[in-house]
């Protein structure tokens, strides 16, 4: 975290989290980007080289994002009355589309799973602010959502592990000069209103920490509600580092935070696999007697012309088939003029090593063992097939999904809040927000089977589809198996 920003916050009376914690975020981010010093090494000549890598940190974050939210999921609200519920859902559906929430949520979830925390800030564009800091809309006023990463979030007040007051920081370059933008959300009691409300301040600093005046930017304004216009997402993982920060850190922990060694193992085994092929090509050794040389000229690094000897091999396609050499006879029975070396590739051993490393990483990342399973002739095992075998993934997914639900709920309530107080819509943030999992991915296997059987009984699905989904049979085999079966006869194998 930048010292200029931390100095400013300290001057404003805020006790921020230790800057050491952002070193962990930087580490997780470097693995997510697949840019870590571990991948660099020097060969015998001193030349810097890089390991071949799998980039599994980003992959597991992507997979968790795909598991936890899809564009088919449905976001709805339920208010105290049906009329209010209808008004809420109509307005919310419109705003979610305008703000492209369904498009942007997967990226925010991915970054939260990778870097331990992500956030969303609802902002108002082109609104008016009076001297008391109250907002009012005009015909240009609109909403916008900004998604931020862990490195941009500075908790200022944390209660029971939840961030109450927060600073959101970003860096910008204006005319080649760096500027820092600090947006502070603070919940404070207003005696005049007799309740707690959020106040938001916007500050710009130059590289020297001096404030910059920005035209058209409200210095301070008040949201007449205790509902925050920001929402924070953290994986459902206890933060083992929080103990070092007196349990007031407020930030989350990466899903691969304890799996760095396993990430290294994945890359070491994969690099060994690639290098076996890279170095395992056929080699042909020639006796010097049958190799010609010729002199060629080239320029060195300083532009000087230098001469060097270049070898010409007898199997060069530009050569004739026959060639004479030397006056001495070579005993080809004792010492052949040409020798071949065909190294044996360790494909099976390397593949097993990679698979074991992936299994360990999958386990440490909360996906259970063998999530990344490569079966020869069958391709990659899909997540849906895997769920039928491993319930630990479902359990972890449901825990993470609750955090995603809270994150999305925070965004939706902020949208409804601004709709009510700013745009005078007949909506309310006093409601329950529900995200329906349309794919049914996180339903446990037994429940899914029972629901499938009910669908078969109602004629919605066919008997053979059950065997395809839960037994892994192909369509032809499944149809043959159920040809003479009744629905009640379908059971486990």
Coordinates of C-alpha atoms in Angstrom, one line a residue:
X1 CA 0.0 0.0 0.0
X2 CA 1.3 3.4 -1.0
X3 CA 2.9 5.5 1.9
X4 CA 1.4 8.7 0.5
X5 CA -2.1 7.3 1.0
X6 CA -1.4 5.8 4.4
X7 CA 0.1 9.1 5.7
X8 CA -3.0 11.0 4.6
X9 CA -5.3 8.5 6.3
X10 CA -3.2 8.7 9.5
X11 CA -3.5 12.4 9.4
X12 CA -7.2 12.1 9.2
X13 CA -7.2 10.0 12.4
X14 CA -7.6 6.5 10.8
X15 CA -5.6 3.5 12.2
X16 CA -5.1 1.4 9.1
X17 CA -4.1 -2.3 8.8
X18 CA -0.5 -3.2 8.7
X19 CA 1.1 -2.6 5.3
X20 CA 2.7 -6.1 5.7
X21 CA -0.7 -7.7 4.9
X22 CA -0.6 -6.2 1.4
X23 CA 2.6 -8.1 0.8
X24 CA 0.5 -11.3 1.0
X25 CA -2.0 -9.8 -1.5
X26 CA 0.9 -9.0 -3.8
X27 CA 2.1 -12.6 -3.5
X28 CA -1.3 -14.1 -4.4
X29 CA -1.7 -11.6 -7.2
X30 CA 1.7 -12.6 -8.7
X31 CA 0.7 -16.2 -8.8
X32 CA -2.7 -15.3 -10.3
X33 CA -0.8 -13.4 -13.0
X34 CA 1.7 -16.4 -13.3
X35 CA 4.6 -13.9 -12.8
X36 CA 6.7 -15.1 -9.8
X37 CA 10.4 -15.2 -9.2
X38 CA 10.1 -19.0 -8.5
X39 CA 9.7 -19.5 -12.3
X40 CA 13.1 -17.9 -13.1
X41 CA 16.4 -19.7 -13.1
X42 CA 19.8 -19.5 -14.7
X43 CA 21.4 -22.2 -16.8
X44 CA 25.1 -23.2 -16.7
X45 CA 26.0 -20.3 -19.1
X46 CA 24.3 -17.8 -16.8
X47 CA 21.4 -17.1 -19.1
X48 CA 18.1 -16.5 -17.4
X49 CA 15.4 -18.9 -18.3
X50 CA 11.8 -19.6 -17.2
X51 CA 10.0 -22.7 -16.1
X52 CA 7.2 -24.0 -18.3
X53 CA 4.1 -23.5 -16.1
X54 CA 0.5 -24.6 -15.8
X55 CA -0.8 -21.3 -14.3
X56 CA -3.1 -23.1 -11.9
X57 CA -3.6 -20.2 -9.5
X58 CA -5.6 -18.3 -12.1
X59 CA -7.3 -21.5 -13.3
X60 CA -8.6 -22.4 -9.8
X61 CA -9.9 -18.9 -9.3
X62 CA -11.7 -19.1 -12.7
X63 CA -13.2 -22.4 -11.8
X64 CA -14.4 -21.2 -8.4
X65 CA -16.0 -18.3 -10.2
X66 CA -17.7 -20.5 -12.7
X67 CA -19.0 -22.8 -9.9
X68 CA -20.3 -20.0 -7.7
X69 CA -22.1 -17.8 -10.3
X70 CA -23.3 -18.1 -13.9
X71 CA -25.2 -15.8 -16.2
X72 CA -28.2 -18.2 -15.9
X73 CA -28.5 -17.5 -12.2
X74 CA -31.5 -15.3 -11.3
X75 CA -31.3 -12.3 -8.9
X76 CA -34.7 -11.4 -7.3
X77 CA -36.0 -9.7 -4.2
X78 CA -38.8 -10.3 -1.8
X79 CA -40.4 -7.4 0.0
X80 CA -43.1 -7.2 2.6
X81 CA -45.9 -7.0 0.0
X82 CA -46.4 -8.5 -3.4
X83 CA -46.8 -5.0 -4.9
X84 CA -43.5 -3.9 -3.4
X85 CA -41.8 -7.1 -4.5
X86 CA -43.0 -6.5 -8.1
X87 CA -41.8 -2.9 -8.1
X88 CA -38.5 -3.9 -6.7
X89 CA -37.9 -6.7 -9.2
X90 CA -38.9 -4.6 -12.2
X91 CA -36.5 -1.8 -11.2
X92 CA -33.7 -4.0 -10.2
X93 CA -33.8 -6.2 -13.3
X94 CA -33.6 -3.0 -15.4
X95 CA -30.6 -1.6 -13.4
X96 CA -28.7 -4.9 -13.3
X97 CA -28.9 -5.0 -17.1
X98 CA -27.8 -1.4 -17.5
X99 CA -24.9 -1.8 -15.1
X100 CA -23.9 -5.1 -16.7
X101 CA -23.8 -6.8 -13.3
X102 CA -24.2 -10.3 -14.8
X103 CA -21.3 -9.7 -17.1
X104 CA -18.9 -8.3 -14.5
X105 CA -19.7 -10.4 -11.4
X106 CA -17.7 -13.5 -12.6
X107 CA -14.5 -11.4 -12.8
X108 CA -15.0 -9.9 -9.4
X109 CA -15.6 -13.3 -7.9
X110 CA -12.5 -14.7 -9.6
X111 CA -10.3 -11.9 -8.2
X112 CA -11.8 -12.4 -4.7
X113 CA -11.0 -16.1 -4.7
X114 CA -7.5 -15.3 -6.0
X115 CA -6.5 -12.3 -3.9
X116 CA -8.7 -12.9 -0.9
X117 CA -10.9 -9.9 -1.3
X118 CA -12.8 -7.9 -3.9
X119 CA -15.3 -5.1 -3.7
X120 CA -18.0 -3.2 -5.6
X121 CA -18.7 0.5 -5.2
X122 CA -22.0 2.0 -6.4
X123 CA -21.4 5.6 -7.6
X124 CA -23.6 8.4 -8.7
X125 CA -22.8 10.3 -11.9
X126 CA -23.8 13.9 -12.7
X127 CA -25.8 14.4 -9.5
X128 CA -26.1 17.7 -7.6
X129 CA -25.0 18.2 -4.0
X130 CA -26.3 21.0 -1.8
X131 CA -24.3 22.8 1.0
X132 CA -25.6 20.2 3.5
X133 CA -24.2 17.4 1.4
X134 CA -27.5 16.0 0.2
X135 CA -27.7 14.5 -3.2
X136 CA -30.4 15.3 -5.9
X137 CA -30.8 14.0 -9.4
X138 CA -31.3 15.7 -12.7
X139 CA -31.9 14.4 -16.2
X140 CA -28.3 13.4 -16.6
X141 CA -27.9 11.6 -13.3
X142 CA -27.2 7.8 -13.5
X143 CA -25.7 5.0 -11.5
X144 CA -22.4 3.3 -12.1
X145 CA -20.6 0.3 -10.5
X146 CA -16.9 0.2 -10.0
X147 CA -15.3 -3.2 -9.1
X148 CA -12.1 -3.0 -7.0
X149 CA -9.3 -5.4 -6.1
X150 CA -7.9 -6.3 -2.7
X151 CA -5.0 -4.0 -3.1
X152 CA -7.3 -1.0 -3.4
X153 CA -9.3 -1.7 -0.2
X154 CA -8.2 -0.3 3.1
X155 CA -10.5 -1.3 6.1
X156 CA -10.8 1.7 8.5
X157 CA -13.3 0.1 11.0
X158 CA -14.0 -3.6 11.3
X159 CA -16.8 -5.1 13.6
X160 CA -17.1 -8.8 14.0
X161 CA -15.0 -9.4 10.9
X162 CA -17.1 -7.1 8.7
X163 CA -15.8 -3.9 7.2
X164 CA -17.9 -0.9 8.4
X165 CA -15.8 2.0 7.3
X166 CA -13.5 1.7 4.3
X167 CA -11.2 3.6 2.0
X168 CA -11.0 2.7 -1.7
X169 CA -7.8 3.8 -3.3
X170 CA -6.8 4.1 -7.0
X171 CA -3.9 5.5 -8.9
X172 CA -4.1 7.5 -12.1
X173 CA -1.8 9.3 -14.4
X174 CA -2.8 12.8 -15.5
X175 CA -0.3 14.5 -17.9
X176 CA 2.4 12.0 -16.9
X177 CA 1.9 12.8 -13.2
X178 CA 0.7 10.3 -10.7
X179 CA -2.5 11.1 -8.7
X180 CA -4.1 9.1 -5.9
X181 CA -7.9 9.0 -5.5
X182 CA -9.2 8.2 -2.1
X183 CA -12.9 7.5 -1.5
X184 CA -13.9 7.1 2.1
X185 CA -17.2 5.6 3.3
X186 CA -17.9 6.3 7.0
X187 CA -20.9 5.3 9.1
X188 CA -21.5 8.0 11.7
X189 CA -24.3 9.1 14.0
X190 CA -26.2 12.2 12.9
X191 CA -27.9 13.9 15.9
X192 CA -30.2 15.9 13.6
X193 CA -31.4 12.7 12.0
X194 CA -31.2 10.7 15.2
X195 CA -29.6 7.7 13.3
X196 CA -26.4 6.4 11.8
X197 CA -25.9 7.3 8.1
X198 CA -23.1 6.9 5.6
X199 CA -21.0 9.9 4.6
X200 CA -18.7 9.7 1.5
X201 CA -15.7 11.8 0.9
X202 CA -13.6 12.1 -2.3
X203 CA -10.0 13.3 -2.1
X204 CA -7.3 13.6 -4.8
X205 CA -3.6 13.7 -3.8
X206 CA -0.5 14.3 -5.9
X207 CA 2.7 12.3 -5.5
X208 CA 3.8 14.6 -2.6
X209 CA 0.6 14.0 -0.7
X210 CA -0.9 17.4 -1.4
X211 CA -4.6 17.7 -2.1
X212 CA -5.7 18.5 -5.6
X213 CA -9.0 20.3 -6.3
X214 CA -11.1 18.6 -8.9
X215 CA -13.9 20.5 -10.6
X216 CA -17.2 18.6 -10.7
X217 CA -16.3 16.2 -7.9
X218 CA -18.3 16.5 -4.7
X219 CA -15.9 16.7 -1.7
X220 CA -18.4 15.3 0.7
X221 CA -22.0 14.0 0.5
X222 CA -24.3 12.1 2.7
X223 CA -26.4 9.0 2.1
X224 CA -29.5 9.1 4.3
X225 CA -29.2 5.5 5.3
X226 CA -27.1 3.0 7.2
X227 CA -27.0 0.8 4.1
X228 CA -23.5 1.0 2.5
X229 CA -23.1 1.8 -1.1
X230 CA -20.2 -0.6 -1.2
X231 CA -20.1 -4.4 -0.9
X232 CA -17.2 -6.6 0.0
X233 CA -16.6 -10.2 -1.1
X234 CA -14.3 -12.6 0.7
X235 CA -14.0 -16.4 0.4
X236 CA -15.6 -18.4 3.1
X237 CA -12.2 -19.2 4.7
X238 CA -11.0 -18.3 8.1
X239 CA -8.1 -15.9 7.7
X240 CA -5.0 -17.5 9.5
X241 CA -3.1 -14.2 9.1
X242 CA -5.7 -12.2 10.9
X243 CA -4.4 -13.4 14.3
X244 CA -1.3 -11.4 13.6
X245 CA -3.4 -8.2 13.2
X246 CA -5.5 -8.5 16.3
X247 CA -8.5 -10.0 14.4
X248 CA -9.4 -6.5 13.0
X249 CA -7.9 -6.9 9.6
X250 CA -11.2 -7.2 7.7
X251 CA -9.6 -8.6 4.6
X252 CA -9.9 -12.1 3.3
X253 CA -7.7 -15.0 2.4
X254 CA -6.9 -16.5 -1.0
X255 CA -8.3 -20.0 -1.8
X256 CA -4.7 -21.0 -2.6
X257 CA -3.2 -19.1 0.3
X258 CA -2.0 -22.3 1.9
X259 CA -1.3 -24.1 -1.4
X260 CA 1.7 -22.1 -2.7
X261 CA 3.9 -25.2 -2.3
X262 CA 1.4 -27.2 -4.3
X263 CA 1.4 -24.5 -7.1
X264 CA 5.2 -24.9 -7.2
X265 CA 4.9 -28.7 -7.5
X266 CA 2.4 -28.4 -10.4
X267 CA 4.9 -26.2 -12.3
X268 CA 8.0 -28.3 -11.4
X269 CA 6.3 -31.5 -12.6
X270 CA 5.0 -29.9 -15.8
X271 CA 8.3 -28.3 -16.6
X272 CA 10.0 -31.7 -16.2
X273 CA 7.4 -33.2 -18.6
X274 CA 8.0 -30.5 -21.3
X275 CA 11.8 -30.6 -20.9
X276 CA 11.8 -34.4 -21.4
X277 CA 10.3 -33.8 -24.8
X278 CA 12.4 -30.7 -25.5
X279 CA 15.6 -32.5 -24.7
X280 CA 14.6 -35.9 -25.8
X281 CA 15.0 -35.6 -29.5
X282 CA 17.0 -38.0 -31.6
X283 CA 20.7 -37.2 -31.7
X284 CA 23.2 -38.3 -34.4
X285 CA 26.9 -38.2 -33.7
X286 CA 29.4 -38.0 -36.6
X287 CA 33.1 -38.9 -36.8
X288 CA 35.1 -35.7 -37.5
X289 CA 36.5 -37.4 -40.6
X290 CA 33.2 -37.2 -42.4
X291 CA 32.4 -33.6 -41.5
X292 CA 33.6 -30.7 -43.6
X293 CA 33.9 -27.1 -42.5
X294 CA 33.7 -23.8 -44.3
X295 CA 34.6 -20.3 -43.5
X296 CA 31.8 -17.7 -43.2
X297 CA 31.8 -14.0 -42.3
X298 CA 29.4 -12.3 -39.9
X299 CA 29.2 -9.1 -37.9
X300 CA 29.7 -9.1 -34.2
X301 CA 27.8 -7.0 -31.6
X302 CA 30.0 -4.0 -32.5
X303 CA 29.5 -4.3 -36.2
X304 CA 33.0 -5.7 -36.9
X305 CA 33.4 -8.4 -39.6
X306 CA 34.6 -11.6 -38.1
X307 CA 35.2 -15.1 -39.7
X308 CA 34.2 -18.4 -38.2
X309 CA 34.2 -22.0 -39.1
X310 CA 30.8 -23.7 -39.8
X311 CA 30.4 -27.4 -39.9
X312 CA 28.8 -29.1 -42.9
X313 CA 27.3 -32.5 -42.2
X314 CA 27.1 -35.3 -44.8
X315 CA 23.4 -35.6 -44.6
X316 CA 22.8 -31.9 -45.4
X317 CA 20.2 -31.8 -48.2
X318 CA 22.4 -29.5 -50.2
X319 CA 25.2 -32.1 -50.3
X320 CA 25.7 -34.9 -52.8
X321 CA 25.2 -38.5 -51.6
X322 CA 28.9 -39.4 -51.9
X323 CA 31.8 -37.8 -50.4
X324 CA 35.5 -38.5 -49.9
X325 CA 37.6 -37.6 -46.9
X326 CA 41.1 -38.0 -45.6
X327 CA 43.9 -40.5 -46.4
X328 CA 43.5 -42.5 -43.2
X329 CA 41.4 -45.6 -43.1
X330 CA 38.7 -45.8 -40.4
X331 CA 37.9 -49.2 -38.9
X332 CA 34.1 -48.9 -39.1
X333 CA 33.6 -52.2 -37.3
X334 CA 35.5 -50.9 -34.2
X335 CA 34.4 -47.3 -34.4
X336 CA 31.3 -46.5 -36.6
X337 CA 31.5 -43.1 -38.4
X338 CA 27.9 -42.4 -37.4
X339 CA 26.2 -43.1 -34.1
X340 CA 22.5 -42.6 -33.1
X341 CA 21.2 -41.8 -29.7
X342 CA 17.4 -42.2 -29.1
X343 CA 16.5 -41.2 -25.5
X344 CA 13.6 -42.9 -23.9
X345 CA 10.8 -40.5 -23.0
X346 CA 9.3 -40.8 -19.5
X347 CA 5.8 -39.9 -20.5
X348 CA 3.9 -42.2 -18.1
X349 CA 6.1 -41.2 -15.1
X350 CA 5.8 -37.5 -15.9
X351 CA 2.1 -37.7 -16.4
X352 CA 1.6 -39.5 -13.0
X353 CA 3.7 -36.8 -11.4
X354 CA 1.7 -34.0 -12.9
X355 CA -1.6 -35.7 -11.9
X356 CA -0.5 -36.2 -8.3
X357 CA 0.6 -32.5 -8.1
X358 CA -2.8 -31.5 -9.5
X359 CA -4.6 -33.7 -7.1
X360 CA -2.8 -32.2 -4.1
X361 CA -3.5 -28.7 -5.4
X362 CA -7.1 -29.4 -6.0
X363 CA -7.5 -30.7 -2.5
X364 CA -5.7 -27.7 -0.9
X365 CA -7.8 -25.3 -3.0
X366 CA -11.1 -26.8 -1.7
X367 CA -12.2 -28.6 -4.8
X368 CA -11.5 -32.0 -3.4
X369 CA -9.1 -34.5 -4.9
X370 CA -9.0 -35.3 -8.6
X371 CA -11.1 -32.3 -9.7
X372 CA -8.4 -31.8 -12.4
X373 CA -8.4 -35.3 -13.7
X374 CA -7.2 -36.2 -17.2
X375 CA -8.3 -39.6 -18.4
X376 CA -6.7 -40.9 -21.5
X377 CA -9.3 -41.3 -24.2
X378 CA -12.0 -39.6 -22.1
X379 CA -10.7 -36.0 -22.0
X380 CA -11.1 -33.8 -19.0
X381 CA -13.7 -34.8 -16.4
X382 CA -16.3 -32.1 -16.2
X383 CA -17.4 -30.3 -13.0
X384 CA -20.9 -31.8 -13.3
X385 CA -19.6 -35.3 -13.5
X386 CA -17.2 -34.7 -10.7
X387 CA -19.9 -33.4 -8.3
X388 CA -21.5 -36.8 -8.5
X389 CA -18.4 -38.4 -7.0
X390 CA -17.2 -35.8 -4.5
X391 CA -19.4 -34.1 -2.0
X392 CA -16.6 -32.0 -0.3
X393 CA -16.7 -29.7 -3.4
X394 CA -20.4 -29.2 -2.9
X395 CA -20.0 -28.4 0.8
X396 CA -17.2 -25.9 0.1
X397 CA -19.1 -24.4 -2.8
X398 CA -22.2 -23.8 -0.7
X399 CA -20.1 -22.0 1.9
X400 CA -18.5 -19.7 -0.7
X401 CA -21.9 -19.2 -2.4
X402 CA -23.3 -17.7 0.8
X403 CA -20.6 -15.1 0.7
X404 CA -21.4 -14.4 -3.0
X405 CA -25.1 -14.1 -2.1
X406 CA -24.2 -11.5 0.6
X407 CA -22.0 -9.7 -1.9
X408 CA -24.7 -9.5 -4.6
X409 CA -27.3 -8.6 -2.0
X410 CA -25.2 -5.6 -0.9
X411 CA -25.0 -4.4 -4.5
X412 CA -28.7 -4.9 -5.1
X413 CA -29.7 -3.1 -1.9
X414 CA -27.5 -0.1 -2.8
X415 CA -29.1 0.0 -6.2
X416 CA -32.6 0.0 -4.6
X417 CA -31.5 2.6 -2.0
X418 CA -30.4 5.1 -4.6
X419 CA -33.5 4.3 -6.7
X420 CA -35.6 5.3 -3.7
X421 CA -33.8 8.4 -2.3
X422 CA -32.3 9.7 -5.5
X423 CA -34.6 8.8 -8.3
X424 CA -37.8 8.7 -6.2
X425 CA -38.7 5.2 -7.4
X426 CA -41.3 3.2 -5.5
X427 CA -38.8 0.7 -4.3
X428 CA -37.3 -0.3 -1.0
X429 CA -33.9 -1.7 0.2
X430 CA -35.8 -3.3 3.1
X431 CA -36.1 -6.6 1.4
X432 CA -34.5 -10.1 1.0
X433 CA -32.3 -10.6 -2.1
X434 CA -32.2 -14.1 -3.5
X435 CA -29.9 -15.6 -6.1
X436 CA -31.4 -18.8 -7.6
X437 CA -28.9 -21.4 -8.8
X438 CA -30.4 -22.3 -12.1
X439 CA -27.9 -25.0 -13.0
X440 CA -28.4 -26.9 -9.7
X441 CA -24.7 -27.4 -9.5
X442 CA -24.4 -27.1 -5.8
X443 CA -27.3 -29.5 -4.9
X444 CA -26.0 -32.6 -3.2
X445 CA -26.1 -35.8 -5.2
X446 CA -28.9 -37.6 -3.2
X447 CA -31.2 -34.5 -3.5
X448 CA -30.4 -34.2 -7.2
X449 CA -31.3 -37.9 -7.7
X450 CA -34.5 -37.6 -5.9
X451 CA -35.5 -34.5 -7.9
X452 CA -34.6 -36.3 -11.1
X453 CA -36.8 -39.3 -10.2
X454 CA -39.7 -36.9 -9.5
X455 CA -39.2 -35.4 -12.9
X456 CA -39.2 -38.8 -14.5
X457 CA -42.4 -39.7 -12.7
X458 CA -44.0 -36.5 -14.0
X459 CA -42.9 -37.2 -17.6
X460 CA -40.5 -34.2 -17.6
X461 CA -37.4 -36.4 -18.1
X462 CA -36.7 -39.8 -19.6
X463 CA -35.5 -42.8 -17.6
X464 CA -32.3 -43.1 -19.7
X465 CA -31.3 -39.5 -18.9
X466 CA -31.0 -40.6 -15.2
X467 CA -28.3 -43.2 -16.1
X468 CA -26.4 -40.8 -18.3
X469 CA -26.3 -38.2 -15.5
X470 CA -25.6 -40.3 -12.5
X471 CA -24.0 -43.5 -13.9
X472 CA -21.9 -41.8 -16.6
X473 CA -23.2 -44.0 -19.4
X474 CA -23.5 -42.8 -23.0
X475 CA -27.0 -42.3 -24.4
X476 CA -27.1 -45.6 -26.4
X477 CA -26.1 -47.7 -23.5
X478 CA -28.5 -45.9 -21.1
X479 CA -31.4 -46.4 -23.5
X480 CA -30.6 -50.1 -23.8
X481 CA -30.4 -50.5 -20.1
X482 CA -33.8 -49.0 -19.3
X483 CA -35.6 -50.4 -22.3
X484 CA -37.6 -52.9 -20.2
X485 CA -37.3 -51.2 -16.8
X486 CA -40.0 -49.4 -14.8
X487 CA -39.0 -46.1 -13.0
X488 CA -39.1 -47.7 -9.6
X489 CA -36.5 -50.3 -10.8
X490 CA -33.9 -47.6 -11.5
X491 CA -31.4 -47.8 -8.6
X492 CA -27.8 -47.6 -7.7
X493 CA -25.1 -49.7 -9.2

